[in-house]
Amino acid sequence: MAVTTSAMDTDWPGIVFSEQTQGRIRALCERRFGHTTDAEIASDYVLEHLCESDWKLCRKFTGKSRPETYLYTLCSNLVEEYARKRFGRIRPPAWLQQLGDAWLTLWKFICLERQPVPVAIERLAGQDETLRDPDTLEQMVRTIKGKLPWCGQQTGEVSLEEHYQEPDVNDTASADTLEPLLLLLHQLILDEEPARPASQWQSTETLHAVRAALRLTDEQRLILRMAHVDGIKFSAIARTLNLPAHQPARQAKRAVAHIREVLQAHHLLPEDWQ
Amino acid sequence: MKEHTSSKRQGEYLSRIALALSERPTLQGTPPDDEDMAALLDNLLDPQRRAEVISHLAHDPALYRRWHRLLNDQDLWVEHNNALNLSSAARKPRRWWQPAGGLTAAAAALFAGWLALKPGMDPLTLDQAYQQFSPELSSYLDEQPNMRDLPVAQDDDINEILAGIHDGQQSQGVLSSFAGIGKAQLALASEHYRQQFGEQLTVRHEWGRWLLLSDALCNTAPDKLEQLTRPADIDGFAPLPESVSCDDVTTQRNELQQRLTR
């Protein structure tokens, strides 16, 4: 996309050093690190990198979005970059990686960064709890602390390369990789003792057939992930994806009904759901 | 297994399995950059690019992680969003899901006509107002009685309004009665509306959403009512003054009740 004249004319120093933006950056860092020295250092880190090399990052702006929203994405990235440099990225336990980003974020806040639990919950619940249900988050904290007794005792700078590898995005679940997930789901979601999943799940042919039968649109996948994996409220999903208020819940309902049908057809639903 | 696994847990179980099983397709378009993510939040992407960005978000865990982080803190940025007045801020296109032309475009044009902006104030579209005043609306809805009256047939024009009220309630995930109108009546109206108009938002539908939110504000934070945009007048209801007061809202609500009993 061509850079528009108004994008080129954007007065980045004026915007970044405005009282409002300074307040926003401070608020972002304080939410991330609490009212700590880290929050102050992170604010400086963000400002320093925004104006680095004659506002190089900001000047990539082409006018596709509003300047202040673009600035928000840059600040969010920089705060995360600072946190990574400060605390490192210790490889999370495999079961946490499987549970998704809300669990990982909560784990990071309370176990690595040792943020007080109420602060971590407040942050993930969003202002006025519009993003997530705090009771669900409390339950997640209890699970994390129950399974990881060392949580909150380990911190410090750890180099990224030493401990963490991004999961391969091209990985597709096989019978082997699916089994730990199924065990985890039965234990955490269905609240039953771990047991080996039904033998039907062990069949590669069945998995291929299920995979071929599942028809989810990209938007449905995204909504399912946001709502059912990361616990984001449907109203917040509608807001952030700019969908009519009722649509995310409706799309998710349809998708779940479809998944249920497919699994039922292959006798893969838990026994008392049949 | 517990005998009654809640539908929420069942939804989570089924979704997680389906997501784990899905194969990553060949994604269309270039991977989104920071500005694409910002434009998605701003609702400034054209439909094709939006679909591409959604597709990448749905299949790329690292990108989704960034998006997730942006969502977690977006309220902070919006909260401090009143002073900046940048030239591009006014350049908000129609919502991507509203096709140009036809009745929808006409409704959109009428809706645009509602925006009677007051000098010196940031305009709040109905969607923005629903977002901003979500706590007030939730608190109001929690206080509403759950009337169980059986629904009765209504004229289509009233159905449209009731459907708007129902959708307004649904945005908070709370369904209740409204001003003596039972929730079954509202649900029935919503069902009829979907059959008649699908996803289209008519002026009367949006008027219903406005009435619900206005009544909620009048009951919880009346001083915030002035931040709502004035809706277009509709047939059968008294024209609204330029500056709408809570008395005007009550008049409209009473008029709606009377129309239901006629």
Coordinates of C-alpha atoms in Angstrom, one line a residue:
Chain A
M1 CA 0.0 0.0 0.0
A2 CA 1.3 3.4 -0.9
V3 CA 2.1 5.8 2.0
T4 CA -0.5 8.5 2.1
T5 CA 0.5 12.1 2.4
S6 CA -1.3 12.4 5.7
A7 CA 0.7 9.4 7.0
M8 CA 4.0 11.0 6.0
D9 CA 2.9 14.2 7.6
T10 CA 2.1 12.5 10.9
D11 CA 3.8 14.5 13.7
W12 CA 5.1 11.5 15.7
P13 CA 7.1 13.5 18.3
G14 CA 4.0 15.5 18.9
I15 CA 1.9 12.5 19.4
V16 CA 4.3 10.4 21.4
F17 CA 5.3 13.1 23.7
S18 CA 1.8 14.3 24.3
E19 CA 0.5 14.1 27.8
Q20 CA -2.1 11.5 26.6
T21 CA 0.3 9.1 25.0
Q22 CA 2.7 9.4 27.9
G23 CA -0.2 8.5 30.2
R24 CA -1.1 5.6 28.0
I25 CA 2.4 4.2 27.9
R26 CA 2.7 4.6 31.7
A27 CA -0.6 2.8 32.2
L28 CA 0.5 0.0 29.8
C29 CA 3.7 -0.6 31.7
E30 CA 2.1 -0.3 35.1
R31 CA -0.5 -2.9 34.2
R32 CA 2.2 -5.2 32.9
F33 CA 4.7 -4.7 35.8
G34 CA 2.6 -3.1 38.6
H35 CA 3.8 0.1 40.2
T36 CA 7.4 -1.0 40.2
T37 CA 10.8 0.2 39.0
D38 CA 10.3 -2.2 36.1
A39 CA 7.3 -0.2 35.0
E40 CA 9.4 3.0 35.0
I41 CA 12.3 1.4 33.1
A42 CA 9.9 -0.2 30.6
S43 CA 8.3 3.2 29.9
D44 CA 11.7 4.7 29.2
Y45 CA 12.6 1.6 27.0
V46 CA 9.4 2.1 24.9
L47 CA 10.1 5.9 24.4
E48 CA 13.7 5.3 23.6
H49 CA 12.9 2.7 21.0
L50 CA 10.1 4.7 19.4
C51 CA 12.3 7.7 18.7
E52 CA 15.3 5.6 17.8
S53 CA 16.9 6.2 14.4
D54 CA 14.8 9.3 13.7
W55 CA 11.4 7.6 14.5
K56 CA 12.2 4.7 12.2
L57 CA 9.5 2.4 13.7
C58 CA 6.8 5.1 13.6
R59 CA 7.7 6.1 10.1
K60 CA 6.8 2.7 8.8
F61 CA 3.2 3.9 9.2
T62 CA 1.4 4.1 5.8
G63 CA -2.1 5.3 6.8
K64 CA -3.9 2.0 6.8
S65 CA -4.9 2.4 10.4
R66 CA -5.3 5.2 12.8
P67 CA -1.9 6.5 13.9
E68 CA -2.8 6.1 17.6
T69 CA -3.8 2.4 17.1
Y70 CA -0.6 1.8 15.2
L71 CA 1.3 3.4 18.0
Y72 CA -0.5 1.1 20.4
T73 CA 0.7 -2.0 18.5
L74 CA 4.3 -0.7 18.6
C75 CA 4.1 0.1 22.3
S76 CA 2.6 -3.3 23.1
N77 CA 5.4 -5.0 21.1
L78 CA 8.1 -3.0 22.9
V79 CA 6.7 -3.6 26.4
E80 CA 6.8 -7.3 25.6
E81 CA 10.3 -7.1 24.2
Y82 CA 11.4 -5.4 27.4
A83 CA 9.7 -8.1 29.5
R84 CA 11.4 -10.8 27.5
K85 CA 14.8 -9.2 28.0
R86 CA 14.2 -8.6 31.6
F87 CA 12.7 -12.0 32.6
G88 CA 13.6 -14.2 29.7
R89 CA 11.3 -16.8 28.2
I90 CA 11.5 -20.0 30.2
R91 CA 10.0 -22.9 28.3
P92 CA 6.5 -23.4 29.7
P93 CA 5.4 -26.9 30.6
A94 CA 4.0 -28.8 27.7
W95 CA 0.5 -29.1 29.2
L96 CA 0.3 -25.3 29.6
Q97 CA 1.4 -24.8 26.0
Q98 CA -1.5 -27.0 24.9
L99 CA -4.0 -25.1 26.9
G100 CA -3.5 -21.8 25.0
D101 CA -2.5 -18.2 25.4
A102 CA -4.7 -17.2 28.3
W103 CA -3.2 -20.0 30.4
L104 CA 0.3 -19.1 29.2
T105 CA -0.1 -15.4 30.0
L106 CA -1.5 -16.1 33.4
W107 CA 1.4 -18.6 34.1
K108 CA 3.9 -15.9 32.9
F109 CA 2.4 -13.2 35.1
I110 CA 2.2 -15.2 38.4
C111 CA 5.0 -17.8 38.0
L112 CA 7.7 -15.9 36.1
E113 CA 7.1 -12.3 36.9
R114 CA 5.6 -12.9 40.3
Q115 CA 2.8 -10.5 39.9
P116 CA 0.2 -10.6 42.7
V117 CA -2.6 -13.0 41.7
P118 CA -5.4 -10.3 41.9
V119 CA -3.4 -8.0 39.7
A120 CA -2.9 -10.8 37.1
I121 CA -6.6 -11.7 37.2
E122 CA -7.6 -8.0 36.9
R123 CA -5.4 -7.6 33.9
L124 CA -6.8 -10.6 32.1
A125 CA -10.4 -9.9 33.0
G126 CA -10.1 -6.5 31.4
Q127 CA -11.5 -3.2 32.6
D128 CA -14.8 -3.8 34.4
E129 CA -14.4 -7.5 33.5
T130 CA -15.6 -6.9 30.0
L131 CA -13.0 -9.3 28.5
R132 CA -13.1 -12.4 30.8
D133 CA -14.8 -13.9 33.8
P134 CA -12.6 -13.5 36.9
D135 CA -14.0 -16.7 38.5
T136 CA -12.7 -18.8 35.5
L137 CA -9.4 -17.0 35.8
E138 CA -9.2 -17.8 39.6
Q139 CA -9.9 -21.5 38.8
M140 CA -7.0 -21.4 36.2
V141 CA -4.6 -19.9 38.8
R142 CA -5.6 -22.7 41.3
T143 CA -4.9 -25.3 38.7
I144 CA -1.5 -23.7 37.7
K145 CA -0.4 -23.4 41.3
G146 CA -1.6 -26.9 42.1
K147 CA 0.4 -28.4 39.3
L148 CA 3.4 -26.2 39.6
P149 CA 4.4 -25.8 43.3
W150 CA 7.5 -23.8 42.3
C151 CA 5.4 -21.1 40.6
G152 CA 6.6 -17.7 41.6
Q153 CA 9.9 -18.9 43.0
Q154 CA 11.8 -18.7 39.7
T155 CA 12.8 -15.5 38.0
G156 CA 15.7 -13.6 36.6
E157 CA 17.1 -13.1 33.2
V158 CA 17.3 -16.2 31.0
S159 CA 18.3 -16.1 27.4
L160 CA 15.6 -16.9 24.9
E161 CA 17.6 -19.3 22.8
E162 CA 18.7 -21.3 25.8
H163 CA 15.2 -22.4 26.9
Y164 CA 12.5 -21.8 24.5
Q165 CA 11.5 -22.8 21.0
E166 CA 8.4 -21.6 19.3
P167 CA 6.2 -24.6 18.5
D168 CA 6.2 -25.5 14.8
V169 CA 3.1 -23.9 13.3
N170 CA 2.9 -26.6 10.7
D171 CA 2.5 -29.3 13.2
T172 CA -0.7 -31.2 12.8
A173 CA -2.0 -33.3 15.6
S174 CA -1.4 -37.0 15.2
A175 CA -2.6 -39.8 17.4
D176 CA 0.5 -39.4 19.5
T177 CA 0.4 -35.7 19.9
L178 CA -3.4 -35.7 20.5
E179 CA -3.3 -38.2 23.4
P180 CA -1.7 -35.8 26.0
L181 CA -4.3 -33.1 25.0
L182 CA -7.2 -35.5 25.4
L183 CA -5.9 -36.6 28.8
L184 CA -5.6 -33.0 29.9
L185 CA -9.0 -32.1 28.6
H186 CA -10.6 -35.0 30.5
Q187 CA -8.8 -34.0 33.7
L188 CA -9.2 -30.3 33.6
I189 CA -12.4 -29.7 31.6
L190 CA -14.4 -32.8 32.2
D191 CA -13.1 -33.0 35.8
E192 CA -12.4 -36.7 35.7
E193 CA -9.4 -38.8 36.6
P194 CA -6.9 -39.1 33.8
A195 CA -7.4 -42.2 31.8
R196 CA -6.3 -43.3 28.4
P197 CA -8.6 -41.9 25.8
A198 CA -10.9 -44.1 23.9
S199 CA -9.2 -46.5 21.5
Q200 CA -11.0 -44.9 18.5
W201 CA -8.7 -41.9 19.0
Q202 CA -5.7 -44.1 18.4
S203 CA -6.7 -44.8 14.8
T204 CA -4.9 -42.8 12.2
E205 CA -7.7 -43.5 9.7
T206 CA -10.3 -42.1 12.1
L207 CA -8.3 -39.0 12.7
H208 CA -7.9 -38.5 8.9
A209 CA -11.7 -39.0 8.5
V210 CA -12.5 -36.5 11.3
R211 CA -10.1 -34.0 9.9
A212 CA -11.6 -34.3 6.5
A213 CA -15.2 -33.9 7.8
L214 CA -14.5 -30.8 10.0
R215 CA -15.5 -27.7 8.0
L216 CA -14.8 -24.6 10.0
T217 CA -14.3 -21.2 8.4
D218 CA -11.3 -19.1 9.5
E219 CA -13.6 -16.8 11.3
Q220 CA -15.2 -19.6 13.2
R221 CA -11.8 -21.0 14.2
L222 CA -10.7 -17.6 15.4
I223 CA -13.9 -17.2 17.4
L224 CA -13.7 -20.7 18.9
R225 CA -10.1 -20.0 19.9
M226 CA -10.9 -16.6 21.5
A227 CA -14.1 -17.8 23.2
H228 CA -13.6 -21.4 24.2
V229 CA -9.8 -21.6 24.5
D230 CA -8.9 -18.2 25.8
G231 CA -12.1 -17.4 27.6
I232 CA -12.8 -14.1 25.9
K233 CA -16.4 -13.0 26.2
F234 CA -18.6 -13.0 23.1
S235 CA -19.3 -9.3 23.5
A236 CA -15.6 -8.5 23.6
I237 CA -15.0 -10.7 20.5
A238 CA -17.8 -8.8 18.6
R239 CA -16.2 -5.6 19.6
T240 CA -12.7 -6.4 18.6
L241 CA -13.6 -8.2 15.3
N242 CA -16.2 -5.5 14.5
L243 CA -19.0 -8.1 14.1
P244 CA -22.6 -7.5 14.9
A245 CA -23.1 -8.1 18.7
H246 CA -25.0 -11.4 18.3
Q247 CA -22.8 -13.0 15.7
P248 CA -19.8 -14.5 17.5
A249 CA -22.0 -16.5 19.9
R250 CA -24.2 -17.6 17.0
Q251 CA -21.1 -18.6 14.9
A252 CA -19.6 -20.5 17.8
K253 CA -22.8 -22.3 18.5
R254 CA -23.1 -23.5 14.9
A255 CA -19.4 -24.5 14.9
V256 CA -19.7 -26.5 18.1
A257 CA -22.8 -28.2 16.9
H258 CA -21.0 -29.2 13.7
I259 CA -17.9 -30.5 15.7
R260 CA -20.3 -32.5 17.9
E261 CA -22.0 -34.0 14.9
V262 CA -18.7 -35.0 13.3
L263 CA -17.3 -36.6 16.5
Q264 CA -20.6 -38.3 17.2
A265 CA -20.5 -39.8 13.7
H266 CA -17.2 -41.3 14.5
H267 CA -18.1 -42.4 18.0
L268 CA -15.6 -40.0 19.6
L269 CA -17.8 -38.2 22.0
P270 CA -17.5 -38.9 25.7
E271 CA -19.8 -41.7 26.6
D272 CA -22.6 -39.8 28.3
W273 CA -22.7 -37.1 25.6
Q274 CA -23.8 -39.6 22.9
Chain B
M1 CA -17.3 -38.3 33.9
K2 CA -19.6 -36.0 35.7
E3 CA -23.2 -36.5 34.6
H4 CA -23.9 -32.9 33.8
T5 CA -20.9 -31.4 32.0
S6 CA -22.0 -27.8 31.4
S7 CA -22.5 -26.7 27.8
K8 CA -19.7 -24.2 28.3
R9 CA -17.2 -27.0 29.2
Q10 CA -18.5 -29.1 26.4
G11 CA -18.0 -26.2 24.0
E12 CA -14.4 -25.8 25.3
Y13 CA -13.7 -29.6 25.0
L14 CA -15.1 -29.8 21.4
S15 CA -13.4 -26.6 20.3
R16 CA -10.0 -27.6 21.6
I17 CA -10.2 -30.9 19.9
A18 CA -11.3 -29.4 16.6
L19 CA -8.6 -26.8 16.7
A20 CA -6.0 -29.4 17.4
L21 CA -7.1 -31.6 14.6
S22 CA -7.4 -28.9 11.9
E23 CA -4.7 -28.7 9.2
R24 CA -3.1 -25.5 8.3
P25 CA -4.2 -24.5 4.8
T26 CA -2.2 -22.4 2.4
L27 CA -2.8 -18.9 3.6
Q28 CA -3.8 -16.1 1.3
G29 CA -2.1 -12.8 1.2
T30 CA 1.0 -11.6 3.0
P31 CA 1.3 -12.1 6.7
P32 CA -0.2 -9.1 8.6
D33 CA 2.1 -6.5 9.9
D34 CA 1.7 -4.2 12.9
E35 CA -0.4 -1.8 10.8
D36 CA -2.7 -4.5 9.6
M37 CA -3.3 -5.5 13.2
A38 CA -4.0 -1.9 14.1
A39 CA -6.3 -1.5 11.1
L40 CA -8.2 -4.7 12.1
L41 CA -8.8 -3.1 15.6
D42 CA -9.8 0.1 13.9
N43 CA -12.2 -1.7 11.5
L44 CA -10.4 0.0 8.6
L45 CA -9.5 -3.1 6.5
D46 CA -11.3 -3.7 3.2
P47 CA -13.2 -7.0 3.2
Q48 CA -10.6 -9.0 1.2
R49 CA -7.7 -7.9 3.4
R50 CA -9.7 -8.5 6.5
A51 CA -10.5 -12.1 5.4
E52 CA -6.7 -12.6 4.8
V53 CA -5.8 -11.2 8.2
I54 CA -8.5 -13.3 9.9
S55 CA -7.1 -16.4 8.1
H56 CA -3.6 -15.8 9.3
L57 CA -4.8 -15.1 12.9
A58 CA -6.8 -18.4 12.8
H59 CA -3.8 -20.5 11.7
D60 CA -0.7 -18.8 13.0
P61 CA -0.1 -19.3 16.7
A62 CA 2.6 -16.7 17.0
L63 CA 0.5 -14.0 15.3
Y64 CA -2.5 -15.0 17.4
R65 CA -0.4 -14.6 20.5
R66 CA 0.4 -10.9 19.4
W67 CA -3.3 -10.3 18.7
H68 CA -4.2 -11.8 22.1
R69 CA -1.8 -9.4 23.8
L70 CA -3.3 -6.5 22.0
L71 CA -6.8 -7.4 23.1
N72 CA -5.7 -7.8 26.7
D73 CA -4.6 -4.1 27.0
Q74 CA -6.7 -2.4 24.4
D75 CA -9.1 -1.0 27.1
L76 CA -6.2 1.1 28.4
W77 CA -5.6 2.7 25.1
V78 CA -9.3 3.3 24.4
E79 CA -9.8 4.6 27.9
H80 CA -7.3 7.4 27.2
N81 CA -8.8 8.0 23.8
N82 CA -10.5 11.4 24.2
A83 CA -8.0 14.1 23.6
L84 CA -6.2 13.1 20.4
N85 CA -7.9 14.5 17.4
L86 CA -6.0 13.2 14.4
S87 CA -7.0 13.8 10.8
S88 CA -7.5 10.1 10.0
A89 CA -9.7 9.5 13.0
A90 CA -12.8 10.6 11.1
R91 CA -12.1 8.3 8.1
K92 CA -14.1 5.3 9.4
P93 CA -15.6 3.4 6.5
R94 CA -18.8 1.5 6.6
R95 CA -18.6 -1.7 8.6
W96 CA -17.0 -4.5 6.5
W97 CA -20.0 -6.8 6.9
Q98 CA -22.5 -4.3 5.5
P99 CA -22.5 -4.7 1.7
A100 CA -22.9 -1.5 -0.3
G101 CA -26.2 -1.0 -2.1
G102 CA -29.7 -2.1 -1.4
L103 CA -31.6 -1.8 1.8
T104 CA -28.6 -2.1 4.0
A105 CA -26.9 0.8 2.3
A106 CA -30.1 2.8 2.8
A107 CA -30.2 1.9 6.4
A108 CA -26.5 2.8 6.8
A109 CA -27.2 6.1 5.2
L110 CA -30.1 6.8 7.5
F111 CA -28.0 5.7 10.5
A112 CA -25.3 8.2 9.4
G113 CA -28.0 10.8 9.5
W114 CA -28.5 10.1 13.2
L115 CA -25.2 11.5 14.0
A116 CA -26.1 14.9 15.3
L117 CA -22.7 15.8 16.8
K118 CA -22.3 18.3 19.5
P119 CA -19.4 20.7 19.1
G120 CA -16.4 19.8 21.2
M121 CA -17.6 16.3 22.0
D122 CA -16.4 13.0 20.5
P123 CA -19.2 11.3 18.7
L124 CA -20.3 7.9 20.0
T125 CA -21.8 5.6 17.5
L126 CA -24.3 3.2 18.9
D127 CA -21.7 0.4 18.8
Q128 CA -19.1 2.6 20.6
A129 CA -21.7 3.5 23.1
Y130 CA -22.6 -0.1 23.8
Q131 CA -18.9 -0.7 24.3
Q132 CA -18.3 2.2 26.5
F133 CA -21.5 1.9 28.6
S134 CA -21.4 -1.9 28.9
P135 CA -21.1 -1.8 32.7
E136 CA -24.1 0.5 33.1
L137 CA -26.1 -1.7 30.7
S138 CA -25.1 -4.9 32.5
S139 CA -26.0 -3.5 35.9
Y140 CA -29.4 -2.2 34.5
L141 CA -30.2 -5.6 32.9
D142 CA -29.3 -7.4 36.1
E143 CA -32.1 -5.4 37.8
Q144 CA -34.8 -6.1 35.3
P145 CA -37.5 -8.6 36.3
N146 CA -37.9 -11.8 34.3
M147 CA -41.4 -11.7 33.1
R148 CA -42.8 -14.9 31.7
D149 CA -45.8 -13.5 29.7
L150 CA -46.6 -15.5 26.6
P151 CA -45.7 -13.5 23.4
V152 CA -48.4 -12.1 21.2
A153 CA -48.3 -11.3 17.6
Q154 CA -47.1 -7.8 16.7
D155 CA -46.8 -5.6 13.7
D156 CA -43.6 -5.9 11.8
D157 CA -42.5 -2.4 12.6
I158 CA -42.8 -3.1 16.3
N159 CA -41.1 -6.4 15.9
E160 CA -38.1 -4.6 14.4
I161 CA -37.8 -2.4 17.5
L162 CA -38.2 -5.3 19.9
A163 CA -35.5 -7.3 18.0
G164 CA -33.2 -4.3 18.4
I165 CA -33.9 -4.4 22.2
H166 CA -33.3 -8.1 22.2
D167 CA -30.0 -7.8 20.4
G168 CA -28.9 -5.0 22.8
Q169 CA -29.5 -7.3 25.7
Q170 CA -27.7 -10.2 23.9
S171 CA -24.6 -8.0 23.6
Q172 CA -24.3 -8.3 27.3
G173 CA -25.3 -12.0 27.4
V174 CA -28.3 -11.1 29.6
L175 CA -31.9 -11.6 28.4
S176 CA -34.6 -10.1 30.5
S177 CA -37.9 -8.3 30.1
F178 CA -37.9 -4.6 29.1
A179 CA -40.4 -2.0 30.3
G180 CA -43.1 -4.6 30.9
I181 CA -42.4 -6.5 27.7
G182 CA -41.6 -10.1 28.5
K183 CA -38.4 -11.7 27.3
A184 CA -40.3 -14.4 25.3
Q185 CA -41.9 -11.5 23.3
L186 CA -38.5 -10.0 22.6
A187 CA -37.0 -13.4 21.6
L188 CA -39.9 -14.1 19.3
A189 CA -39.5 -10.6 17.7
S190 CA -35.8 -11.3 17.2
E191 CA -36.5 -14.6 15.5
H192 CA -39.0 -13.0 13.1
Y193 CA -36.6 -10.2 12.4
R194 CA -33.8 -12.7 11.4
Q195 CA -36.2 -14.4 9.1
Q196 CA -37.2 -11.2 7.5
F197 CA -34.0 -9.2 7.4
G198 CA -31.2 -11.7 8.1
E199 CA -28.1 -9.8 9.4
Q200 CA -29.2 -6.5 8.1
L201 CA -29.7 -3.7 10.7
T202 CA -32.8 -1.6 10.0
V203 CA -33.4 1.9 11.4
R204 CA -36.1 0.6 13.7
H205 CA -33.8 -2.2 14.9
E206 CA -31.2 0.4 15.8
W207 CA -33.8 2.6 17.4
G208 CA -34.7 -0.3 19.6
R209 CA -31.0 -0.7 20.6
W210 CA -30.8 3.0 21.3
L211 CA -33.9 2.9 23.5
L212 CA -32.6 0.0 25.6
L213 CA -29.2 1.7 26.1
S214 CA -30.8 5.1 26.8
D215 CA -33.2 3.7 29.4
A216 CA -30.2 1.9 31.0
L217 CA -28.3 5.1 31.2
C218 CA -31.2 7.0 32.6
N219 CA -31.5 4.4 35.3
T220 CA -27.8 4.2 36.1
A221 CA -25.9 7.3 34.9
P222 CA -28.3 9.9 33.5
D223 CA -25.5 12.4 32.9
K224 CA -24.0 10.1 30.3
L225 CA -27.1 10.2 28.1
E226 CA -25.9 13.2 26.3
Q227 CA -23.0 11.3 24.9
L228 CA -25.3 9.1 22.8
T229 CA -26.1 10.1 19.3
R230 CA -29.7 11.1 18.7
P231 CA -31.5 8.5 16.6
A232 CA -33.6 9.3 13.5
D233 CA -37.2 9.8 14.2
I234 CA -39.4 6.8 13.2
D235 CA -43.1 6.7 12.3
G236 CA -45.5 6.3 15.2
F237 CA -43.3 7.8 17.8
A238 CA -43.0 11.4 19.0
P239 CA -40.1 13.2 17.3
L240 CA -37.1 13.6 19.6
P241 CA -35.7 17.1 20.4
E242 CA -32.2 17.9 19.3
S243 CA -30.9 17.3 22.8
V244 CA -32.6 14.1 24.3
S245 CA -33.4 14.0 28.0
C246 CA -34.4 11.1 30.2
D247 CA -38.0 12.4 30.1
D248 CA -37.9 12.0 26.3
V249 CA -36.6 8.5 26.7
T250 CA -39.4 7.7 29.1
T251 CA -42.0 9.1 26.7
Q252 CA -40.6 6.9 23.9
R253 CA -40.6 3.8 26.1
N254 CA -44.2 4.5 27.2
E255 CA -45.2 5.0 23.6
L256 CA -43.7 1.6 22.8
Q257 CA -45.6 0.0 25.6
Q258 CA -48.9 1.6 24.4
R259 CA -48.3 0.3 20.9
L260 CA -47.9 -3.2 22.2
T261 CA -51.2 -3.1 24.0
R262 CA -53.2 -1.4 21.2

